[in-house]
Short mmCIF file of C-alpha atoms in Angstrom, two decimals:
data_model
loop_
_atom_site.label_atom_id
_atom_site.label_comp_id
_atom_site.label_asym_id
_atom_site.label_seq_id
_atom_site.Cartn_x
_atom_site.Cartn_y
_atom_site.Cartn_z
CA MET A 196 -23.93 14.04 35.71
CA SER A 197 -23.99 17.26 33.77
CA ARG A 198 -23.40 18.54 30.25
CA ALA A 199 -21.30 21.49 29.14
CA ARG A 200 -20.21 22.94 25.82
CA PHE A 201 -16.70 24.28 25.27
CA HIS A 202 -14.80 26.08 22.53
CA LEU A 203 -11.22 24.78 22.44
CA THR A 204 -8.43 26.61 20.64
CA PHE A 205 -5.29 24.53 20.17
CA PRO A 206 -1.77 25.90 19.81
CA GLU A 207 0.06 24.69 16.71
CA ARG A 208 2.32 22.35 18.71
CA LEU A 209 -0.71 20.37 19.98
CA ILE A 210 -2.67 19.98 16.75
CA ASP A 211 -1.56 16.37 16.21
CA GLU A 212 -2.16 15.22 19.80
CA PRO A 213 -5.37 13.28 20.62
CA LEU A 214 -6.45 15.57 23.46
CA ILE A 215 -10.20 15.19 23.01
CA TYR A 216 -9.78 11.40 23.06
CA ALA A 217 -7.84 11.76 26.31
CA LEU A 218 -10.77 13.58 27.92
CA GLY A 219 -12.89 10.49 27.51
CA LYS A 220 -10.25 7.94 28.36
CA ASP A 221 -8.39 9.66 31.21
CA PHE A 222 -11.24 11.67 32.78
CA ASP A 223 -14.15 9.26 32.11
CA LEU A 224 -16.09 11.89 30.17
CA VAL A 225 -18.28 11.49 27.10
CA THR A 226 -17.24 13.92 24.37
CA ASN A 227 -19.13 14.91 21.25
CA ILE A 228 -17.44 17.10 18.65
CA ARG A 229 -20.09 19.49 17.37
CA ARG A 230 -17.92 21.56 15.04
CA ALA A 231 -14.20 21.81 14.33
CA ASN A 232 -11.62 23.26 12.00
CA VAL A 233 -8.10 21.92 11.72
CA ASP A 234 -5.37 22.91 9.32
CA GLU A 235 -1.57 22.86 9.43
CA THR A 236 -1.12 25.76 11.85
CA THR A 237 -4.44 26.37 13.60
CA ALA A 238 -7.18 24.27 15.15
CA TRP A 239 -10.34 24.81 17.14
CA ALA A 240 -13.25 22.61 18.18
CA ILE A 241 -16.61 23.04 19.82
CA ILE A 242 -17.34 20.01 21.98
CA GLU A 243 -20.10 18.86 24.28
CA VAL A 244 -18.95 17.05 27.37
CA ASP A 245 -21.08 14.84 29.62
CA GLY A 246 -19.88 13.63 32.98
CA ASP A 247 -19.13 14.31 36.60
CA ASP A 248 -18.64 18.02 37.42
CA GLU A 249 -15.38 17.44 39.31
CA ARG A 250 -13.88 15.34 36.51
CA MET A 251 -14.98 17.95 33.99
CA ALA A 252 -13.24 20.68 36.01
CA ASP A 253 -10.10 18.52 36.21
CA ALA A 254 -10.20 17.99 32.44
CA VAL A 255 -10.54 21.72 31.76
CA ALA A 256 -7.59 22.43 34.07
CA TRP A 257 -5.54 19.72 32.33
CA LEU A 258 -6.28 21.18 28.89
CA SER A 259 -5.39 24.68 30.10
CA ASP A 260 -2.15 23.42 31.62
CA ARG A 261 -1.25 21.88 28.25
CA GLY A 262 -1.78 25.24 26.52
CA VAL A 263 -5.29 24.84 25.11
CA GLN A 264 -7.54 27.90 25.42
CA VAL A 265 -10.80 26.66 26.92
CA ASP A 266 -13.93 28.82 26.78
CA ARG A 267 -17.21 27.56 28.22
CA LEU A 268 -20.16 28.31 25.97
CA GLU A 269 -23.73 28.97 27.03
CA SER A 270 -26.12 26.07 26.58
CA GLU A 271 -28.39 26.17 23.59
CA GLY A 272 -32.09 25.85 24.24
#
């Protein structure tokens, strides 16, 4: 089990979709939203993700395939 932090940037067409929820449900990951900003046309979130490395990689690929920009952030501390 590992932990990673990601900055997600969502295209306007995906703002209303529960993609972070899907990470937990479909990929068996624990997500924690650390910071986010959502308005009518733009959205971004910084999330911490705990879980299996392979499932985490699959989740990142799934988000990217949907059109979400995924940037891994350096760990704090």
